Short mmCIF file of C-alpha atoms in Angstrom, two decimals:
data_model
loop_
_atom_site.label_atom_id
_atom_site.label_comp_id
_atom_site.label_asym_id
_atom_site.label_seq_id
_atom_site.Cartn_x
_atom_site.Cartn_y
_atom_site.Cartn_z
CA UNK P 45 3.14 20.59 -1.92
CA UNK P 46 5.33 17.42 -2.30
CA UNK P 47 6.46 18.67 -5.53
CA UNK P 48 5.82 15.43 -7.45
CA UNK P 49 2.97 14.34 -9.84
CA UNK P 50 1.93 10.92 -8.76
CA UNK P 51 3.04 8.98 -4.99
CA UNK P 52 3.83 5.47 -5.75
CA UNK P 53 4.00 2.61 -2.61
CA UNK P 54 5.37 -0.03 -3.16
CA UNK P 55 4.48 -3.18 -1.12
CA UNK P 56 5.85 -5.84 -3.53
CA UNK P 57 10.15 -6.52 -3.98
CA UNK P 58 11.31 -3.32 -2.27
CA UNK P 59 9.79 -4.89 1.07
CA UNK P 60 11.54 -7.71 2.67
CA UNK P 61 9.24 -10.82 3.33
CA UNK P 62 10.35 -10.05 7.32
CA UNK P 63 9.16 -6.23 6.87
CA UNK P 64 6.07 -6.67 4.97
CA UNK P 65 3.45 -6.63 7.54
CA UNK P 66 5.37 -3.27 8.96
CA UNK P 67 4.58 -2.01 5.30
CA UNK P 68 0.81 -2.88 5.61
CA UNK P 69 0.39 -0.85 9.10
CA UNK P 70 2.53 2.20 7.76
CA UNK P 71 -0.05 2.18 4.36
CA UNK P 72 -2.66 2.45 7.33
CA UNK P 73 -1.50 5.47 8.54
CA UNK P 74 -0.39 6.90 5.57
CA UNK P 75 -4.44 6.58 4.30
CA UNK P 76 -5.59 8.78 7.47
CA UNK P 77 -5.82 11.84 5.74
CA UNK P 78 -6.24 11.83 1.74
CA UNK P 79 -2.65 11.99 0.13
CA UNK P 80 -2.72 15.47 -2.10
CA UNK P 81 -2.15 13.84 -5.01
CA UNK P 82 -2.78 10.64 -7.23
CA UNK P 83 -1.79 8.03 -5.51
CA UNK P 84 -0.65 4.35 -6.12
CA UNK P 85 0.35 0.84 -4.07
CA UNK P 86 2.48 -1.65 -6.02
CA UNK P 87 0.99 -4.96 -4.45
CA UNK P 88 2.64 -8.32 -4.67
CA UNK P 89 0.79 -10.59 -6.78
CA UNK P 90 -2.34 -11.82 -6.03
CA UNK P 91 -1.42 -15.46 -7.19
CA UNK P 92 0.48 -15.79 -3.62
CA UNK P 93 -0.57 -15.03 0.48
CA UNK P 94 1.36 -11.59 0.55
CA UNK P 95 -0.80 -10.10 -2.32
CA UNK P 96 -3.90 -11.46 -0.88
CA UNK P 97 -2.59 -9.41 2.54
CA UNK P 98 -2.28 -6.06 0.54
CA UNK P 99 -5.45 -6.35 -1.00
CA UNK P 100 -7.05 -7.20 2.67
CA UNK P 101 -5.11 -4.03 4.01
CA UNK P 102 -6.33 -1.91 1.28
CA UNK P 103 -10.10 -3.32 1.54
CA UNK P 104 -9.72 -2.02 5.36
CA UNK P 105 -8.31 1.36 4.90
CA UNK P 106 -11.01 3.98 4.53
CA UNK P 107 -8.80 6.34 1.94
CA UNK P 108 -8.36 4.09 -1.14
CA UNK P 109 -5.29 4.89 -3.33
CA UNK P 110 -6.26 5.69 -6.62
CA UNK P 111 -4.37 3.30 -8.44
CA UNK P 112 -3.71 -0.56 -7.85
CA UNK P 113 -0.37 -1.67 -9.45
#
C-alpha cells in the first residue's frame, strides 16, 4: 500500500530536456507490473517532438496508465 489515492508522472517541466529520454525508459519499467492504483503521466504537449515521444513511449508500454494529462 503506497498510501496515496492516485500516482501522478510527470514527463512534461519537472524533466529537463537533457533527462527526458531517461524519463521515457524509467515509465517503461515502472509499467512492468500494473501500478496498484489509478495512475497518471503528465506528457508534454503534443504540439512539439517531446510530446509526440511520450505518446510513442506510452503506445509501446503494455500497462497503460489510466489517465493521460
Amino acid at each position: 500500500d503506497l498510501g496515496a489515492d492516485a500516482c501522478v508522472i510527470d514527463l512534461e517541466d519537472s524533466v529537463p530536456k537533457h533527462k527526458k529520454e531517461v524519463a521515457r525508459k524509467n515509465i517503461k519499467k515502472f509499467f512492468k507490473n500494473k501500478p496498484k492504483i489509478p495512475t497518471a503521466v503528465r506528457i508534454n504537449s503534443i504540439s512539439n517532438i517531446e510530446g509526440i515521444r511520450d505518446l510513442i513511449i506510452l503506445k509501446e508500454i503494455n500497462i497503460k496508465p489510466d489517465f493521460i494529462v
